[in-house]
PDB file of C-alpha atoms and ligand atoms in Angstrom:
ATOM      1  CA  UNK A   1     -11.051 -21.251  14.751  1.00 81.00           C
ATOM      2  CA  UNK A   2     -11.493 -17.633  13.697  1.00 94.00           C
ATOM      3  CA  UNK A   3      -8.598 -16.422  11.582  1.00 97.00           C
ATOM      4  CA  UNK A   4      -9.980 -12.892  11.711  1.00 98.00           C
ATOM      5  CA  UNK A   5     -12.247 -11.323  14.285  1.00 98.00           C
ATOM      6  CA  UNK A   6     -13.464  -7.740  13.970  1.00 98.00           C
ATOM      7  CA  UNK A   7     -15.420  -6.560  16.991  1.00 98.00           C
ATOM      8  CA  UNK A   8     -17.546  -3.394  16.916  1.00 98.00           C
ATOM      9  CA  UNK A   9     -15.291  -1.642  14.437  1.00 98.00           C
ATOM     10  CA  UNK A  10     -16.086   2.041  13.924  1.00 98.00           C
ATOM     11  CA  UNK A  11     -14.358   4.311  11.414  1.00 98.00           C
ATOM     12  CA  UNK A  12     -15.072   8.037  11.198  1.00 98.00           C
ATOM     13  CA  UNK A  13     -13.806  10.454   8.570  1.00 97.00           C
ATOM     14  CA  UNK A  14     -14.474  13.800  10.229  1.00 94.00           C
ATOM     15  CA  UNK A  15     -18.274  13.887  10.434  1.00 93.00           C
ATOM     16  CA  UNK A  16     -18.779  10.847   8.175  1.00 96.00           C
ATOM     17  CA  UNK A  17     -19.313   7.555  10.007  1.00 98.00           C
ATOM     18  CA  UNK A  18     -18.149   5.032   7.377  1.00 98.00           C
ATOM     19  CA  UNK A  19     -18.307   2.065   9.776  1.00 98.00           C
ATOM     20  CA  UNK A  20     -20.524   2.037  12.826  1.00 98.00           C
ATOM     21  CA  UNK A  21     -19.833  -0.850  15.196  1.00 98.00           C
ATOM     22  CA  UNK A  22     -19.278  -3.554  12.561  1.00 98.00           C
ATOM     23  CA  UNK A  23     -18.544  -7.102  13.713  1.00 98.00           C
ATOM     24  CA  UNK A  24     -17.152  -9.597  11.240  1.00 98.00           C
ATOM     25  CA  UNK A  25     -15.356 -12.943  11.471  1.00 98.00           C
ATOM     26  CA  UNK A  26     -13.525 -15.209   9.037  1.00 98.00           C
ATOM     27  CA  UNK A  27     -12.580 -18.820   9.678  1.00 97.00           C
ATOM     28  CA  UNK A  28      -9.774 -20.925   8.278  1.00 95.00           C
ATOM     29  CA  UNK A  29     -10.148 -21.780   4.558  1.00 93.00           C
ATOM     30  CA  UNK A  30     -13.435 -19.919   4.434  1.00 97.00           C
ATOM     31  CA  UNK A  31     -14.608 -17.606   1.663  1.00 97.00           C
ATOM     32  CA  UNK A  32     -16.606 -14.824   3.256  1.00 98.00           C
ATOM     33  CA  UNK A  33     -18.585 -12.625   0.882  1.00 97.00           C
ATOM     34  CA  UNK A  34     -18.976  -8.962   1.780  1.00 97.00           C
ATOM     35  CA  UNK A  35     -21.714  -7.069  -0.045  1.00 96.00           C
ATOM     36  CA  UNK A  36     -23.802  -3.957   0.407  1.00 95.00           C
ATOM     37  CA  UNK A  37     -24.920  -0.932  -1.586  1.00 93.00           C
ATOM     38  CA  UNK A  38     -22.344   1.625  -2.767  1.00 92.00           C
ATOM     39  CA  UNK A  39     -20.945   3.590   0.140  1.00 95.00           C
ATOM     40  CA  UNK A  40     -21.978   0.996   2.727  1.00 96.00           C
ATOM     41  CA  UNK A  41     -18.417   0.706   4.078  1.00 97.00           C
ATOM     42  CA  UNK A  42     -17.046  -2.438   2.402  1.00 97.00           C
ATOM     43  CA  UNK A  43     -13.751  -0.964   1.189  1.00 96.00           C
ATOM     44  CA  UNK A  44     -13.311   0.923   4.465  1.00 98.00           C
ATOM     45  CA  UNK A  45     -13.652  -2.327   6.422  1.00 98.00           C
ATOM     46  CA  UNK A  46     -11.055  -3.986   4.178  1.00 97.00           C
ATOM     47  CA  UNK A  47      -8.696  -1.053   4.707  1.00 97.00           C
ATOM     48  CA  UNK A  48      -9.143  -1.248   8.484  1.00 98.00           C
ATOM     49  CA  UNK A  49      -8.282  -4.967   8.312  1.00 98.00           C
ATOM     50  CA  UNK A  50      -5.267  -4.456   6.018  1.00 96.00           C
ATOM     51  CA  UNK A  51      -4.105  -1.432   8.024  1.00 96.00           C
ATOM     52  CA  UNK A  52      -4.102   1.284   5.373  1.00 95.00           C
ATOM     53  CA  UNK A  53      -6.795   2.851   7.583  1.00 97.00           C
ATOM     54  CA  UNK A  54      -6.899   2.669  11.353  1.00 97.00           C
ATOM     55  CA  UNK A  55     -10.214   1.930  13.068  1.00 98.00           C
ATOM     56  CA  UNK A  56     -11.474   4.801  15.236  1.00 98.00           C
ATOM     57  CA  UNK A  57     -12.682   2.290  17.818  1.00 98.00           C
ATOM     58  CA  UNK A  58     -13.347  -1.409  18.201  1.00 98.00           C
ATOM     59  CA  UNK A  59     -10.818  -4.217  17.861  1.00 98.00           C
ATOM     60  CA  UNK A  60      -9.403  -6.446  15.150  1.00 98.00           C
ATOM     61  CA  UNK A  61      -7.712  -9.746  15.983  1.00 98.00           C
ATOM     62  CA  UNK A  62      -5.798 -11.866  13.477  1.00 98.00           C
ATOM     63  CA  UNK A  63      -4.877 -15.441  14.401  1.00 96.00           C
ATOM     64  CA  UNK A  64      -5.429 -14.673  18.056  1.00 95.00           C
ATOM     65  CA  UNK A  65      -3.318 -11.495  18.247  1.00 97.00           C
ATOM     66  CA  UNK A  66      -4.662  -7.956  18.273  1.00 97.00           C
ATOM     67  CA  UNK A  67      -3.706  -5.962  15.164  1.00 98.00           C
ATOM     68  CA  UNK A  68      -6.108  -3.008  15.504  1.00 98.00           C
ATOM     69  CA  UNK A  69      -3.275  -0.486  15.524  1.00 96.00           C
ATOM     70  CA  UNK A  70      -0.533  -2.478  13.741  1.00 97.00           C
ATOM     71  CA  UNK A  71       1.161  -1.008  10.657  1.00 95.00           C
ATOM     72  CA  UNK A  72       0.154  -2.361   7.230  1.00 92.00           C
ATOM     73  CA  UNK A  73       3.623  -3.920   6.900  1.00 88.00           C
ATOM     74  CA  UNK A  74       3.294  -5.822  10.140  1.00 93.00           C
ATOM     75  CA  UNK A  75      -0.117  -7.105   9.061  1.00 94.00           C
ATOM     76  CA  UNK A  76       1.285  -8.186   5.687  1.00 90.00           C
ATOM     77  CA  UNK A  77       4.101 -10.057   7.432  1.00 88.00           C
ATOM     78  CA  UNK A  78       1.546 -11.675   9.743  1.00 93.00           C
ATOM     79  CA  UNK A  79      -0.251 -13.053   6.659  1.00 94.00           C
ATOM     80  CA  UNK A  80      -2.826 -10.522   5.430  1.00 96.00           C
ATOM     81  CA  UNK A  81      -2.769  -9.603   1.722  1.00 93.00           C
ATOM     82  CA  UNK A  82      -5.131  -7.356  -0.177  1.00 90.00           C
ATOM     83  CA  UNK A  83      -5.957  -6.327  -3.694  1.00 83.00           C
ATOM     84  CA  UNK A  84      -7.194  -2.868  -4.644  1.00 72.00           C
ATOM     85  CA  UNK A  85     -10.429  -1.948  -6.397  1.00 63.00           C
ATOM     86  CA  UNK A  86      -8.226  -0.015  -8.832  1.00 63.00           C
ATOM     87  CA  UNK A  87      -5.106  -2.138  -9.493  1.00 59.00           C
ATOM     88  CA  UNK A  88      -1.851  -0.559  -8.283  1.00 65.00           C
ATOM     89  CA  UNK A  89       0.951  -2.368 -10.118  1.00 63.00           C
ATOM     90  CA  UNK A  90       4.469  -1.003 -10.506  1.00 69.00           C
ATOM     91  CA  UNK A  91       4.002   0.393 -14.018  1.00 67.00           C
ATOM     92  CA  UNK A  92       7.596   0.462 -15.259  1.00 76.00           C
ATOM     93  CA  UNK A  93       8.259  -3.146 -14.225  1.00 87.00           C
ATOM     94  CA  UNK A  94       7.515  -6.306 -16.129  1.00 93.00           C
ATOM     95  CA  UNK A  95       4.743  -8.604 -15.008  1.00 94.00           C
ATOM     96  CA  UNK A  96       7.087 -11.123 -13.416  1.00 95.00           C
ATOM     97  CA  UNK A  97       9.119  -8.367 -11.718  1.00 93.00           C
ATOM     98  CA  UNK A  98       5.900  -7.097 -10.152  1.00 90.00           C
ATOM     99  CA  UNK A  99       5.390 -10.454  -8.478  1.00 92.00           C
ATOM    100  CA  UNK A 100       9.086 -11.016  -7.750  1.00 92.00           C
ATOM    101  CA  UNK A 101       9.284  -7.852  -5.629  1.00 87.00           C
ATOM    102  CA  UNK A 102       6.951  -9.476  -3.118  1.00 81.00           C
ATOM    103  CA  UNK A 103       9.512 -12.244  -2.639  1.00 84.00           C
ATOM    104  CA  UNK A 104      12.526  -9.930  -2.685  1.00 85.00           C
ATOM    105  CA  UNK A 105      11.199  -7.295  -0.270  1.00 77.00           C
ATOM    106  CA  UNK A 106       8.591  -9.325   1.638  1.00 70.00           C
ATOM    107  CA  UNK A 107       9.030 -11.846   4.399  1.00 69.00           C
ATOM    108  CA  UNK A 108      11.473 -14.030   2.469  1.00 73.00           C
ATOM    109  CA  UNK A 109      14.058 -11.455   1.240  1.00 82.00           C
ATOM    110  CA  UNK A 110      15.004 -13.671  -1.693  1.00 86.00           C
ATOM    111  CA  UNK A 111      17.625 -12.770  -4.299  1.00 91.00           C
ATOM    112  CA  UNK A 112      16.431 -11.294  -7.589  1.00 91.00           C
ATOM    113  CA  UNK A 113      17.012 -14.572  -9.451  1.00 93.00           C
ATOM    114  CA  UNK A 114      15.189 -16.616  -6.831  1.00 93.00           C
ATOM    115  CA  UNK A 115      12.399 -14.017  -6.637  1.00 92.00           C
ATOM    116  CA  UNK A 116      11.872 -14.131 -10.401  1.00 95.00           C
ATOM    117  CA  UNK A 117      11.769 -17.932 -10.302  1.00 95.00           C
ATOM    118  CA  UNK A 118       9.136 -17.943  -7.578  1.00 94.00           C
ATOM    119  CA  UNK A 119       7.303 -15.101  -9.338  1.00 94.00           C
ATOM    120  CA  UNK A 120       7.007 -17.162 -12.490  1.00 96.00           C
ATOM    121  CA  UNK A 121       5.512 -20.016 -10.489  1.00 95.00           C
ATOM    122  CA  UNK A 122       2.811 -17.735  -9.064  1.00 94.00           C
ATOM    123  CA  UNK A 123       2.071 -16.371 -12.544  1.00 96.00           C
ATOM    124  CA  UNK A 124       1.513 -19.953 -13.667  1.00 94.00           C
ATOM    125  CA  UNK A 125      -1.051 -20.410 -10.906  1.00 90.00           C
ATOM    126  CA  UNK A 126      -3.092 -17.459 -12.130  1.00 91.00           C
ATOM    127  CA  UNK A 127      -2.565 -18.216 -15.828  1.00 91.00           C
ATOM    128  CA  UNK A 128      -0.372 -15.198 -16.626  1.00 94.00           C
ATOM    129  CA  UNK A 129       2.905 -17.016 -17.357  1.00 95.00           C
ATOM    130  CA  UNK A 130       2.757 -16.136 -21.071  1.00 96.00           C
ATOM    131  CA  UNK A 131       2.824 -12.426 -20.119  1.00 96.00           C
ATOM    132  CA  UNK A 132       5.737 -12.643 -17.679  1.00 96.00           C
ATOM    133  CA  UNK A 133       8.118 -10.415 -19.651  1.00 95.00           C
ATOM    134  CA  UNK A 134       5.615  -7.812 -20.798  1.00 95.00           C
ATOM    135  CA  UNK A 135       5.435  -4.340 -19.304  1.00 92.00           C
ATOM    136  CA  UNK A 136       2.517  -4.061 -16.928  1.00 90.00           C
ATOM    137  CA  UNK A 137       1.252  -1.033 -18.844  1.00 88.00           C
ATOM    138  CA  UNK A 138       0.570  -3.333 -21.823  1.00 89.00           C
ATOM    139  CA  UNK A 139      -1.818  -5.574 -19.880  1.00 90.00           C
ATOM    140  CA  UNK A 140      -5.574  -5.596 -20.333  1.00 90.00           C
ATOM    141  CA  UNK A 141      -7.820  -4.857 -17.331  1.00 87.00           C
ATOM    142  CA  UNK A 142      -8.495  -8.568 -16.957  1.00 87.00           C
ATOM    143  CA  UNK A 143      -4.776  -9.364 -16.863  1.00 91.00           C
ATOM    144  CA  UNK A 144      -4.101  -6.537 -14.380  1.00 89.00           C
ATOM    145  CA  UNK A 145      -6.753  -7.869 -12.042  1.00 88.00           C
ATOM    146  CA  UNK A 146      -5.170 -11.331 -12.149  1.00 91.00           C
ATOM    147  CA  UNK A 147      -1.768  -9.757 -11.571  1.00 92.00           C
ATOM    148  CA  UNK A 148      -3.233  -8.140  -8.429  1.00 88.00           C
ATOM    149  CA  UNK A 149      -4.211 -11.607  -7.208  1.00 90.00           C
ATOM    150  CA  UNK A 150      -0.758 -12.975  -8.096  1.00 92.00           C
ATOM    151  CA  UNK A 151       0.920 -10.162  -6.137  1.00 89.00           C
ATOM    152  CA  UNK A 152      -1.266 -10.945  -3.145  1.00 89.00           C
ATOM    153  CA  UNK A 153      -0.530 -14.689  -3.416  1.00 90.00           C
ATOM    154  CA  UNK A 154       3.210 -14.020  -3.538  1.00 88.00           C
ATOM    155  CA  UNK A 155       2.986 -12.881   0.089  1.00 84.00           C
ATOM    156  CA  UNK A 156       1.915 -16.441   0.953  1.00 87.00           C
ATOM    157  CA  UNK A 157      -1.022 -15.049   2.913  1.00 93.00           C
ATOM    158  CA  UNK A 158      -3.307 -16.735   5.427  1.00 96.00           C
ATOM    159  CA  UNK A 159      -6.005 -14.218   4.590  1.00 97.00           C
ATOM    160  CA  UNK A 160      -6.551 -12.531   1.257  1.00 96.00           C
ATOM    161  CA  UNK A 161      -8.797  -9.498   0.879  1.00 96.00           C
ATOM    162  CA  UNK A 162     -10.271  -9.118  -2.604  1.00 94.00           C
ATOM    163  CA  UNK A 163     -11.952  -5.809  -3.456  1.00 92.00           C
ATOM    164  CA  UNK A 164     -13.983  -6.026  -6.658  1.00 90.00           C
ATOM    165  CA  UNK A 165     -11.346  -8.017  -8.532  1.00 87.00           C
ATOM    166  CA  UNK A 166     -13.866  -9.131 -11.152  1.00 88.00           C
ATOM    167  CA  UNK A 167     -15.488  -5.730 -11.765  1.00 85.00           C
ATOM    168  CA  UNK A 168     -15.424  -4.744 -15.431  1.00 85.00           C
ATOM    169  CA  UNK A 169     -14.559  -8.219 -16.713  1.00 88.00           C
ATOM    170  CA  UNK A 170     -16.597 -10.030 -19.365  1.00 90.00           C
ATOM    171  CA  UNK A 171     -18.502 -13.179 -18.308  1.00 90.00           C
ATOM    172  CA  UNK A 172     -15.833 -15.680 -19.396  1.00 91.00           C
ATOM    173  CA  UNK A 173     -13.025 -13.713 -17.721  1.00 89.00           C
ATOM    174  CA  UNK A 174     -15.139 -13.383 -14.576  1.00 90.00           C
ATOM    175  CA  UNK A 175     -15.793 -17.148 -14.575  1.00 91.00           C
ATOM    176  CA  UNK A 176     -12.044 -17.737 -14.798  1.00 89.00           C
ATOM    177  CA  UNK A 177     -11.515 -15.359 -11.902  1.00 90.00           C
ATOM    178  CA  UNK A 178     -14.140 -17.082  -9.799  1.00 92.00           C
ATOM    179  CA  UNK A 179     -12.504 -20.469 -10.390  1.00 92.00           C
ATOM    180  CA  UNK A 180      -9.208 -18.955  -9.253  1.00 91.00           C
ATOM    181  CA  UNK A 181     -10.768 -17.514  -6.100  1.00 93.00           C
ATOM    182  CA  UNK A 182     -12.444 -20.851  -5.369  1.00 93.00           C
ATOM    183  CA  UNK A 183      -9.063 -22.570  -5.650  1.00 90.00           C
ATOM    184  CA  UNK A 184      -7.642 -20.362  -2.867  1.00 90.00           C
ATOM    185  CA  UNK A 185      -9.871 -22.144  -0.365  1.00 89.00           C
ATOM    186  CA  UNK A 186      -8.317 -25.481  -1.398  1.00 89.00           C
ATOM    187  CA  UNK A 187      -4.891 -24.060  -0.493  1.00 87.00           C
ATOM    188  CA  UNK A 188      -6.192 -23.377   3.003  1.00 90.00           C
ATOM    189  CA  UNK A 189      -6.271 -19.616   2.483  1.00 94.00           C
ATOM    190  CA  UNK A 190      -9.167 -17.603   3.888  1.00 97.00           C
ATOM    191  CA  UNK A 191     -10.762 -15.045   1.596  1.00 97.00           C
ATOM    192  CA  UNK A 192     -12.817 -11.909   2.117  1.00 97.00           C
ATOM    193  CA  UNK A 193     -14.524 -11.329  -1.168  1.00 96.00           C
ATOM    194  CA  UNK A 194     -16.143  -8.012  -2.086  1.00 95.00           C
ATOM    195  CA  UNK A 195     -17.916  -7.772  -5.413  1.00 91.00           C
ATOM    196  CA  UNK A 196     -20.591  -5.464  -6.748  1.00 87.00           C
ATOM    197  CA  UNK A 197     -22.252  -8.487  -8.382  1.00 88.00           C
ATOM    198  CA  UNK A 198     -24.065 -10.097  -5.468  1.00 91.00           C
ATOM    199  CA  UNK A 199     -24.809 -13.277  -7.415  1.00 90.00           C
ATOM    200  CA  UNK A 200     -21.107 -13.824  -8.093  1.00 90.00           C
ATOM    201  CA  UNK A 201     -20.390 -13.487  -4.383  1.00 94.00           C
ATOM    202  CA  UNK A 202     -23.295 -15.758  -3.450  1.00 95.00           C
ATOM    203  CA  UNK A 203     -22.077 -18.501  -5.759  1.00 94.00           C
ATOM    204  CA  UNK A 204     -18.613 -18.592  -4.160  1.00 95.00           C
ATOM    205  CA  UNK A 205     -19.058 -17.609  -0.538  1.00 97.00           C
ATOM    206  CA  UNK A 206     -19.349 -20.068   2.335  1.00 97.00           C
ATOM    207  CA  UNK A 207     -20.890 -17.266   4.337  1.00 98.00           C
ATOM    208  CA  UNK A 208     -21.940 -13.711   3.591  1.00 97.00           C
ATOM    209  CA  UNK A 209     -22.187 -10.400   5.379  1.00 98.00           C
ATOM    210  CA  UNK A 210     -24.287  -7.502   4.215  1.00 97.00           C
ATOM    211  CA  UNK A 211     -23.387  -3.961   5.244  1.00 97.00           C
ATOM    212  CA  UNK A 212     -25.737  -1.027   4.936  1.00 96.00           C
ATOM    213  CA  UNK A 213     -24.804   2.546   5.820  1.00 95.00           C
ATOM    214  CA  UNK A 214     -21.788   1.336   7.750  1.00 97.00           C
ATOM    215  CA  UNK A 215     -23.676  -1.186   9.861  1.00 98.00           C
ATOM    216  CA  UNK A 216     -24.120  -4.959   9.889  1.00 98.00           C
ATOM    217  CA  UNK A 217     -27.417  -5.648   8.127  1.00 97.00           C
ATOM    218  CA  UNK A 218     -27.356  -9.444   7.720  1.00 97.00           C
ATOM    219  CA  UNK A 219     -25.068 -12.455   8.024  1.00 97.00           C
ATOM    220  CA  UNK A 220     -25.468 -16.105   7.062  1.00 97.00           C
ATOM    221  CA  UNK A 221     -25.455 -18.484   4.112  1.00 97.00           C
ATOM    222  CA  UNK A 222     -25.984 -16.936   0.693  1.00 95.00           C
ATOM    223  CA  UNK A 223     -29.500 -18.384   0.659  1.00 95.00           C
ATOM    224  CA  UNK A 224     -30.412 -16.929   4.047  1.00 96.00           C
ATOM    225  CA  UNK A 225     -28.965 -13.523   3.296  1.00 95.00           C
ATOM    226  CA  UNK A 226     -30.505 -13.137  -0.165  1.00 93.00           C
ATOM    227  CA  UNK A 227     -33.941 -14.062   1.155  1.00 93.00           C
ATOM    228  CA  UNK A 228     -33.717 -11.569   4.036  1.00 94.00           C
ATOM    229  CA  UNK A 229     -36.371  -8.838   3.605  1.00 93.00           C
ATOM    230  CA  UNK A 230     -34.023  -6.232   5.136  1.00 93.00           C
ATOM    231  CA  UNK A 231     -31.395  -7.071   2.513  1.00 93.00           C
ATOM    232  CA  UNK A 232     -33.891  -6.910  -0.323  1.00 91.00           C
ATOM    233  CA  UNK A 233     -35.116  -3.539   0.953  1.00 91.00           C
ATOM    234  CA  UNK A 234     -31.564  -2.167   1.200  1.00 88.00           C
ATOM    235  CA  UNK A 235     -30.951  -3.072  -2.418  1.00 82.00           C
ATOM    236  CA  UNK A 236     -34.235  -1.700  -3.766  1.00 69.00           C
ATOM    237  CA  UNK A 237     -33.341   1.168  -6.040  1.00 57.00           C
ATOM    238  CA  UNK A 238     -31.622  -1.074  -8.520  1.00 52.00           C
ATOM    239  CA  UNK A 239     -28.053  -1.045  -7.222  1.00 50.00           C
ATOM    240  CA  UNK A 240     -27.795  -4.831  -7.319  1.00 49.00           C
ATOM    241  CA  UNK A 241     -26.604  -6.621 -10.486  1.00 49.00           C
ATOM    242  CA  UNK A 242     -28.775  -9.665 -10.098  1.00 44.00           C
TER     243      UNK A 242
HETATM  244  P1  LIG B   1     -18.125   0.834  -0.353  1.00 51.44           P
HETATM  245  O1  LIG B   1     -16.794   0.221  -0.584  1.00 51.44           O
HETATM  246  O2  LIG B   1     -19.097  -0.071   0.332  1.00 51.44           O
HETATM  247  O3  LIG B   1     -18.735   1.405  -1.609  1.00 51.44           O
HETATM  248  P2  LIG B   1     -16.646   2.813   1.170  1.00 51.44           P
HETATM  249  O4  LIG B   1     -16.046   2.044   2.271  1.00 51.44           O
HETATM  250  O5  LIG B   1     -15.780   3.192   0.035  1.00 51.44           O
HETATM  251  O6  LIG B   1     -17.961   2.077   0.654  1.00 51.44           O
HETATM  252  O7  LIG B   1     -17.254   4.166   1.746  1.00 51.44           O
HETATM  253  C1  LIG B   1     -18.068   4.204   2.919  1.00 51.44           C
HETATM  254  C2  LIG B   1     -18.367   5.653   3.264  1.00 51.44           C
HETATM  255  O8  LIG B   1     -17.188   6.296   3.743  1.00 51.44           O
HETATM  256  C3  LIG B   1     -18.863   6.500   2.101  1.00 51.44           C
HETATM  257  O9  LIG B   1     -19.814   7.400   2.593  1.00 51.44           O
HETATM  258  C4  LIG B   1     -17.617   7.205   1.652  1.00 51.44           C
HETATM  259  O10 LIG B   1     -17.934   8.427   1.044  1.00 51.44           O
HETATM  260  C5  LIG B   1     -16.868   7.419   2.977  1.00 51.44           C
HETATM  261  N1  LIG B   1     -15.419   7.444   2.805  1.00 51.44           N
HETATM  262  C6  LIG B   1     -14.633   6.411   2.379  1.00 51.44           C
HETATM  263  N2  LIG B   1     -13.340   6.755   2.372  1.00 51.44           N
HETATM  264  C7  LIG B   1     -13.296   8.042   2.800  1.00 51.44           C
HETATM  265  C8  LIG B   1     -12.236   8.979   3.022  1.00 51.44           C
HETATM  266  N3  LIG B   1     -10.955   8.655   2.806  1.00 51.44           N
HETATM  267  N4  LIG B   1     -12.567  10.214   3.474  1.00 51.44           N
HETATM  268  C9  LIG B   1     -13.853  10.545   3.707  1.00 51.44           C
HETATM  269  N5  LIG B   1     -14.893   9.718   3.528  1.00 51.44           N
HETATM  270  C10 LIG B   1     -14.630   8.486   3.073  1.00 51.44           C
HETATM  271 MG1  LIG B   2     -15.646  -0.118  -2.377  1.00 51.44          MG
END
């Protein structure tokens, strides 16, 4: 069953057509990789799914219900969580408070004590428990990226949208991050995974989509997509970190 179904999604910013009739599906417990050259519309598609942007036309269905025009809050309550390319933590809060807020102000409306308890459990899952009481501003980039994932997980999502969560990390940190993303599938969560490093996406994704200039360019297994002459041509110019 499709958890997410985007049909002919178009997004215009004035004269700029960021997405031009993009179709995109995600199944249960599936990791779908989303790649494409810079400016191809990846982040815009994620924003249209999460609701921070509204599609100009086309439709988006989540678990069988149309959400094309739903507010971001309604989509979050329905089970869609996202991370941002540039992490957006609550800077004056501690690490565990950042996660606890999702429990206190999200679907569950837990007390502060209960929220902190649950927050600590999520930090354990992403390996940040030792940093629970630190100020977020003291975290390294790597730790902030993992905190982004923890904050998304705290919403107990059915679908998690990851936008370049491993960008800027060293190889061992990135490997840790990839193991964490792989483990989401085992929890039954579906993942849309955007990463500049196409090889990283290929190694994790059950299926991949390639966007180019706001349009669907290719879709299929990592092997199929990476061997596609149209994909290779789109990446010529050295944008791909292969
Ligand atoms: P990607 O994530 O694949 O690098 P984006 O989705 O960020 O690409 O951008 C797709 C296109 O839409 C680009 O041409 C970009 O300049 C344009 N774009 C994205 N967001 C906005 C915006 N808020 N206003 C105007 N143009 C935008
Ligand atoms: Mg982007």
